[in-house]
CSV table of C-alpha atoms in Angstrom, one decimal:
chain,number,residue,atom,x,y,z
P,1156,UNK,CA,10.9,10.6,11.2
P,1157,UNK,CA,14.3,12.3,9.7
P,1158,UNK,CA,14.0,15.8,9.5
P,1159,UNK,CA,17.3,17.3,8.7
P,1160,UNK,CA,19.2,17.0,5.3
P,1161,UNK,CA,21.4,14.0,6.4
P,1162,UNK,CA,18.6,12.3,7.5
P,1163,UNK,CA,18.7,13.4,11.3
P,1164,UNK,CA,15.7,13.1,14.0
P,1165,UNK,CA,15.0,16.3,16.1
P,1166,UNK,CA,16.9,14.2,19.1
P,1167,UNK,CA,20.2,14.6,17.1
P,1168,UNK,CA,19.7,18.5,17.1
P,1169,UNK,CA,19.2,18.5,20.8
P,1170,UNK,CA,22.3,16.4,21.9
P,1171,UNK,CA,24.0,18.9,18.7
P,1172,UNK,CA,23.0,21.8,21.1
P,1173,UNK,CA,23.7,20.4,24.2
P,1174,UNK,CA,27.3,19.3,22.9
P,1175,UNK,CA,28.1,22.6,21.8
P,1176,UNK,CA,26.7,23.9,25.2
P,1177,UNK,CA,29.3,22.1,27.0
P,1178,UNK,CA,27.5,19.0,28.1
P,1179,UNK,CA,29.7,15.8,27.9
P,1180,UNK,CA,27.0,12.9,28.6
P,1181,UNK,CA,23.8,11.7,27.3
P,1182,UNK,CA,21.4,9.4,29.2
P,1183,UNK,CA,18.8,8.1,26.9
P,1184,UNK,CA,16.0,6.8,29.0
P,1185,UNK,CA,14.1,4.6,26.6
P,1186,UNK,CA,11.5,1.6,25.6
P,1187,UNK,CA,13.9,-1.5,25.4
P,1188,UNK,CA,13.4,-1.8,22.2
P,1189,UNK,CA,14.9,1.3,21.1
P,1190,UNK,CA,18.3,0.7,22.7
P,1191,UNK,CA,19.6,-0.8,19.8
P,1192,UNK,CA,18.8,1.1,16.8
P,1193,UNK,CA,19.8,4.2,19.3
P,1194,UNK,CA,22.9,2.5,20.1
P,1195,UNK,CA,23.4,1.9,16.1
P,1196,UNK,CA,22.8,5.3,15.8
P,1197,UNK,CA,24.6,7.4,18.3
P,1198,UNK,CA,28.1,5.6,18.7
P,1199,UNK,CA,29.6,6.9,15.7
P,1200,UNK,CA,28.4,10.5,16.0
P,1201,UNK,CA,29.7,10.9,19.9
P,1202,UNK,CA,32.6,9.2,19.9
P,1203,UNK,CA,35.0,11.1,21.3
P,1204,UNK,CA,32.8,13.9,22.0
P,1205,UNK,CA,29.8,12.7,24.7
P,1206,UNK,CA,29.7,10.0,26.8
P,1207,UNK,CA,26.2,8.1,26.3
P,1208,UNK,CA,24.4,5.7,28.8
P,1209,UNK,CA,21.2,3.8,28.4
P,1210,UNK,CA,18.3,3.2,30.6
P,1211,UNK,CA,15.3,1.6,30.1
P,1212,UNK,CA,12.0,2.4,31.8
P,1213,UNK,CA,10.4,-0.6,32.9
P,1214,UNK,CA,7.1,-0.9,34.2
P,1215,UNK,CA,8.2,-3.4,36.7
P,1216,UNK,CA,10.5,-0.3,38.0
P,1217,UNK,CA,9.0,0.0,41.2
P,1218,UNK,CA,9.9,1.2,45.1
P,1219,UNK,CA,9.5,-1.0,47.7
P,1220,UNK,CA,9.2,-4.3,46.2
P,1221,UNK,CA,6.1,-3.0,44.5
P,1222,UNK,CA,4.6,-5.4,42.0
P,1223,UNK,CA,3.0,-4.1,38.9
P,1224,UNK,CA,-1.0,-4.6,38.0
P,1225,UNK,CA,-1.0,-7.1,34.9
P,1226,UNK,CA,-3.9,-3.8,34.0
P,1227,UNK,CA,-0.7,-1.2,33.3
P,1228,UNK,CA,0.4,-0.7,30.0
P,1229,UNK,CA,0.9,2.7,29.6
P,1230,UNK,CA,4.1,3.7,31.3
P,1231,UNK,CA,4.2,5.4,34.8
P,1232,UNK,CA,5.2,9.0,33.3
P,1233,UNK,CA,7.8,11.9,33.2
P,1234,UNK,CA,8.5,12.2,36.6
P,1235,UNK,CA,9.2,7.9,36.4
P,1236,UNK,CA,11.2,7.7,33.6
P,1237,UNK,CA,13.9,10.4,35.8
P,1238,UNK,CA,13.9,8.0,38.9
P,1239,UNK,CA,14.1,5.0,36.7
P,1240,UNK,CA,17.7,6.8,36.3
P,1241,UNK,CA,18.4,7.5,39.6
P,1242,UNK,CA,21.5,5.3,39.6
P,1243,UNK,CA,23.3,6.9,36.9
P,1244,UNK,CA,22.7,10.4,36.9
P,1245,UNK,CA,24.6,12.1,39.4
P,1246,UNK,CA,25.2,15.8,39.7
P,1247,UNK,CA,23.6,18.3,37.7
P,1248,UNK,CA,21.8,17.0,34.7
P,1249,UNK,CA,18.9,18.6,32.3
P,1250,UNK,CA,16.4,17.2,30.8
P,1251,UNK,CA,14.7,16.9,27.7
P,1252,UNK,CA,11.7,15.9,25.9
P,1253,UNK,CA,13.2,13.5,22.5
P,1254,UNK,CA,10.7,14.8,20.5
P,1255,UNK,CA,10.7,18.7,21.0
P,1256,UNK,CA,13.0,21.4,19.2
P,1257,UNK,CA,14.5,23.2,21.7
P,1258,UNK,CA,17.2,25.6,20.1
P,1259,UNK,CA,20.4,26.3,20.4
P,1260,UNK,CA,20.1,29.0,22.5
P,1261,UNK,CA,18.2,27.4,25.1
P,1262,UNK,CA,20.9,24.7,25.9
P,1263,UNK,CA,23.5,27.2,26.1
P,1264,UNK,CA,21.6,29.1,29.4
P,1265,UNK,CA,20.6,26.3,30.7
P,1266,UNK,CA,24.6,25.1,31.0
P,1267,UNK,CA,25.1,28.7,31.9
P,1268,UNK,CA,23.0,28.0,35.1
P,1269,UNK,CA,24.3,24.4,35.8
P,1270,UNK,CA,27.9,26.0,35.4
P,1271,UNK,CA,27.0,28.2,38.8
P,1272,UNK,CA,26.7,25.1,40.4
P,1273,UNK,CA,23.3,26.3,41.6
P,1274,UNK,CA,21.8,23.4,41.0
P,1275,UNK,CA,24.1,21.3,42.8
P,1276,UNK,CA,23.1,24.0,46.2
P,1277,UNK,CA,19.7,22.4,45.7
P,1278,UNK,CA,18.0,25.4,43.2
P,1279,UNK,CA,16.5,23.8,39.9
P,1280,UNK,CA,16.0,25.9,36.2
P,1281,UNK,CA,13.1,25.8,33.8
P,1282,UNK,CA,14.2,27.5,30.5
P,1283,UNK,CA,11.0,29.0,29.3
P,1284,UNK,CA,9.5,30.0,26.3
P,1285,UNK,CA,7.2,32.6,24.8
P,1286,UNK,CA,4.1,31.0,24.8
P,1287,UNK,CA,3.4,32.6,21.3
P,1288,UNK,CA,6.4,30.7,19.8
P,1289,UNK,CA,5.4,27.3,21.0
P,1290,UNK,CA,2.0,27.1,19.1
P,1291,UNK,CA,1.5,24.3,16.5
P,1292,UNK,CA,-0.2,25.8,12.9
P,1293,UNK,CA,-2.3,22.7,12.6
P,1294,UNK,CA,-3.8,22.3,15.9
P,1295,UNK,CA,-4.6,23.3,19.6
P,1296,UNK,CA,-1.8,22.6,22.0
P,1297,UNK,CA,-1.3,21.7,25.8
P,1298,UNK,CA,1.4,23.6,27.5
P,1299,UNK,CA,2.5,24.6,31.3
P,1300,UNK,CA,1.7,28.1,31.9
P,1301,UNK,CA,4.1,29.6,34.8
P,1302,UNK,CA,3.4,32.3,36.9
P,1303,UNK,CA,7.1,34.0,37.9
P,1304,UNK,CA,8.0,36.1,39.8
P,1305,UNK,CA,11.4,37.8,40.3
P,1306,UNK,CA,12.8,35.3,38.2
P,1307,UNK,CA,11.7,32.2,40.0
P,1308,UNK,CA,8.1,29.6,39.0
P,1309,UNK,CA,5.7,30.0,41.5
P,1310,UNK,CA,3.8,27.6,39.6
P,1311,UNK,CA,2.7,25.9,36.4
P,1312,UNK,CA,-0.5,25.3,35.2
P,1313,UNK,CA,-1.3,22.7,32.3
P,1314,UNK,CA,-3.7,24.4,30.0
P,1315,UNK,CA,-4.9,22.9,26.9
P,1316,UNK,CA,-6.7,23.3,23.4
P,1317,UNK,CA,-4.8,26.4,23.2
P,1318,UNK,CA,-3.9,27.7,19.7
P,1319,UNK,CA,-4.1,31.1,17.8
P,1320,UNK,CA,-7.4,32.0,16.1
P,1321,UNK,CA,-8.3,33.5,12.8
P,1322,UNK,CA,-8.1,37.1,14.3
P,1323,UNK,CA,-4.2,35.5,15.3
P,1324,UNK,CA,-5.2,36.2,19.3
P,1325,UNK,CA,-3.5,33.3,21.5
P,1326,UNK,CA,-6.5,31.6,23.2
P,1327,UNK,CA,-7.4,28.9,25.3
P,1328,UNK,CA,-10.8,26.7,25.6
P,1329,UNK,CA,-12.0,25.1,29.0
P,1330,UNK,CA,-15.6,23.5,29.5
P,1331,UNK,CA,-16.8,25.0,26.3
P,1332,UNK,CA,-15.4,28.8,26.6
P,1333,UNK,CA,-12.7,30.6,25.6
P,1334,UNK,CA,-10.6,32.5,27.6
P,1335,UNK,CA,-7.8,34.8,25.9
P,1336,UNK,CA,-4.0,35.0,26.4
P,1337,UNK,CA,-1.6,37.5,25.4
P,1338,UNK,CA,1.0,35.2,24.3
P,1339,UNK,CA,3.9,36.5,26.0
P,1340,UNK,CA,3.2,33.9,29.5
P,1341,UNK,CA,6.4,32.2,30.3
P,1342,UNK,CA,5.9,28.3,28.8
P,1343,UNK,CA,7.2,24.9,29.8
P,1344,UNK,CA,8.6,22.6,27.2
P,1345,UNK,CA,10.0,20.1,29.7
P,1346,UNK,CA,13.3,22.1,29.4
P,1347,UNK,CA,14.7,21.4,33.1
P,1348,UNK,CA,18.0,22.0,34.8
P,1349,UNK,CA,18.0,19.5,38.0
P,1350,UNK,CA,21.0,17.7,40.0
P,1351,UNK,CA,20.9,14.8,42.3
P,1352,UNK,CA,19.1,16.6,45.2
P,1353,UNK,CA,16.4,15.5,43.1
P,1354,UNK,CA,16.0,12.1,43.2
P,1355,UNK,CA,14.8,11.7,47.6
P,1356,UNK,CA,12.2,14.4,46.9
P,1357,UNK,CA,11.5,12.1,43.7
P,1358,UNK,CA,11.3,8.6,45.3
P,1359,UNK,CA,9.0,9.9,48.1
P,1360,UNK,CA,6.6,11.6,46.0
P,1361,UNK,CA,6.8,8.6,43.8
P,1362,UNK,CA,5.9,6.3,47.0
P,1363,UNK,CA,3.2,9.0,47.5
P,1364,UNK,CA,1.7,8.5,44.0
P,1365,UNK,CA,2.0,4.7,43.9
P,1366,UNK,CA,-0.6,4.7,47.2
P,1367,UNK,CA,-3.1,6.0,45.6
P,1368,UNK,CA,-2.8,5.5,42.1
P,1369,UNK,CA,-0.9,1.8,41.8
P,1370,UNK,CA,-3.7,0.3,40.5
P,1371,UNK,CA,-5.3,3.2,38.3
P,1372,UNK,CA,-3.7,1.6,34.7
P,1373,UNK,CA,-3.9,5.1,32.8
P,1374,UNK,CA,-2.8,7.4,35.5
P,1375,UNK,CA,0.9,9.0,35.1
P,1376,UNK,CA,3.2,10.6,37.3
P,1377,UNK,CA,4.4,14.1,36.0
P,1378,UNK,CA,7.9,15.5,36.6
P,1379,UNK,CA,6.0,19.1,36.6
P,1380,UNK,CA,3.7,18.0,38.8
P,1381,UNK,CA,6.5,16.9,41.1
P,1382,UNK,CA,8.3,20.5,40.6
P,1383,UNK,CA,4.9,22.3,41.1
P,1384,UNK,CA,4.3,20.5,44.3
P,1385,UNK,CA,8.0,21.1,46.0
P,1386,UNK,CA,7.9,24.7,45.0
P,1387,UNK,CA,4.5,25.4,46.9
P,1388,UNK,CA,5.8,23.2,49.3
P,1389,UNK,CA,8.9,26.1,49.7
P,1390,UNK,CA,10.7,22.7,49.4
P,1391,UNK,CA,12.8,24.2,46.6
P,1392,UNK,CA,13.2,27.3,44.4
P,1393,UNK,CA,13.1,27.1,40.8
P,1394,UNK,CA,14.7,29.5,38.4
P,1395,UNK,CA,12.5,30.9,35.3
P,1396,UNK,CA,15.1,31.4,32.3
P,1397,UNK,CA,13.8,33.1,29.6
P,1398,UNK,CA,14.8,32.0,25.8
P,1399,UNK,CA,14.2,33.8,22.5
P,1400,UNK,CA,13.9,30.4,20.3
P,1401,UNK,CA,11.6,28.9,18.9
P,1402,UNK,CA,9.8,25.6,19.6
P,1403,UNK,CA,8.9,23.3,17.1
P,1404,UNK,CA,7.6,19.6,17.2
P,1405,UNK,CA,5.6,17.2,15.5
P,1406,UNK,CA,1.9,17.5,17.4
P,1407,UNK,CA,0.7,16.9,14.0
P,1408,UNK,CA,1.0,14.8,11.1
P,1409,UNK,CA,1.3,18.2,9.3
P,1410,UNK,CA,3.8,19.7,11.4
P,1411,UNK,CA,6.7,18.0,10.1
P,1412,UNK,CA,6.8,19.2,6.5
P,1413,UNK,CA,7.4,22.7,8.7
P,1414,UNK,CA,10.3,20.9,11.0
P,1415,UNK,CA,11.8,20.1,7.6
P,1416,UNK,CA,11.4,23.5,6.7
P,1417,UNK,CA,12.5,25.4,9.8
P,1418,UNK,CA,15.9,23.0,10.3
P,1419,UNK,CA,16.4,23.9,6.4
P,1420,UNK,CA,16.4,27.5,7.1
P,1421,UNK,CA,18.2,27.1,9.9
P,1422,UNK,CA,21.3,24.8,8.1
P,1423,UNK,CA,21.3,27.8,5.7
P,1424,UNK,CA,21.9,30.3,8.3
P,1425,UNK,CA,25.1,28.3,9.3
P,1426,UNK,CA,23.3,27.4,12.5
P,1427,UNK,CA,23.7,23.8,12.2
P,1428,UNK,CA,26.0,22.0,9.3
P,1429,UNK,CA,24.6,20.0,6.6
P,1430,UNK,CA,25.5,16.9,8.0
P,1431,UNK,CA,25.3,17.5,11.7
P,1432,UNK,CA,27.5,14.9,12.5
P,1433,UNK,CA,30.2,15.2,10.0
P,1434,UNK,CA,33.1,16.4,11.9
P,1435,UNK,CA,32.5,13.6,14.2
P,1436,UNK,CA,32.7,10.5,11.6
P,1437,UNK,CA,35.9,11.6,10.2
């Protein structure tokens, strides 16, 4: 749905952001039917300013010569969707979810890391948020609590129905209780700085996955579930970067009358220009 004043989806403020963060390509890895309307989309408003490629995730996307269940229809999951791009993204790359509000802010320390060519030596980034500003109004939420310390995830736990209560304490429920939370944890929004040292720890955990779970049609392979597991595996270390912005999304129906609200703010703050795009159709 368009949330800004020209009519823009919360994916054009993100590849805004990254732009102005310094990032000169977009890889849009996609449902096949989507590539043209994006394509319609997009090629005015980058030209000239970000490269853009295309991938599709295809269920028939497998290792090995692997042959898909006629069972699956749901797609095979975060962690898929990267290696479906293995043979385009090379060097260091972040990556996004298309529906989440990231903020300017977070972009720019994320380049600020990939800049240090850290990545590229094998270290990866999550930029993470205050749990406390990722919480929908309308809803209970699931979000990746990390533990860090000294700077670096030592792990990331998926909690859900989590959501502020009428006293406006941060809780989360599990197996009928409640358990309290102050708030301040550090959160994953899928916000990741990687590079191409990824992609062999990807395709054998991948491999892995496909063993047991090739012909399970609803279960999904996780790109923090893959981080989580080469971290404890001292495999690789991952850098915690905290960011002061705000997350919003559309959990909820209801939620996007306050996207609306928040990007309108936001334009009026000279944070973002009416028409995002402007300077780049003319």
């Amino acid at each position: 749905d368009p949330v800004g004043p020209d009519g823009e989806f919360v994916i054009d403020y993100s590849v805004y952001d990254a732009w102005r963060a310094g990032f000169r390509k977009v890889v849009f890895i996609i449902r096949e039917e989507l590539e043209a309307p994006l394509k319609e989309h997009f090629a005015a408003n980058l030209a000239g300013r970000m490269d853009m490629e295309f991938v599709c995730q295809r269920l028939t996307d497998l290792p090995d010569g692997l042959q898909c269940p006629a069972t699956r229809q749901k797609p095979w999951g975060t962690g898929h969707a990267i290696w479906c791009a293995r043979n385009v993204l090379h060097g260091q790359f972040a990556c996004i979810n298309a529906d989440d509000f990231y903020g300017a802010e977070s972009f720019r320390v994320l380049a600020d890391f990939l800049q240090s060519g850290a990545a590229q030596r094998g270290d990866f980034a999550l930029v993470a948020y205050q749990l406390a500003k990722t919480l929908s109004d309308f809803g209970t939420v699931s979000r990746g609590i990390c533990r860090v310390e000294g700077g670096k995830m030592q792990d990331v736990v998926e909690r859900t129905s989590i959501r502020r209560n009428a006293a406006g304490q941060v809780e989360f429920e599990e197996n009928g209780q409640k358990f309290p939370l102050t708030g301040e944890e550090p959160t994953s929004l899928n916000l990741w700085g990687f590079s191409e040292t990824l992609f062999p720890h990807l395709d054998r955990l991948f491999k892995e996955f496909l063993k047991t779970n090739l012909q399970e049609p609803k279960k999904e392979f996780f790109i923090p579930t893959v981080v989580d597991t080469l971290v404890k595996g001292g495999i690789v270390q991952v850098h915690a970067l905290p960011t002061p912005e705000r997350w919003f999304g559309m959990t909820y129906p209801e939620d996007r009358q306050l996207v609306v609200e928040n990007i309108a703010k936001l334009t009026a703050q000279g944070l973002y220009p009416a028409r995002l795009w402007e300077r780049q159709r003319g």
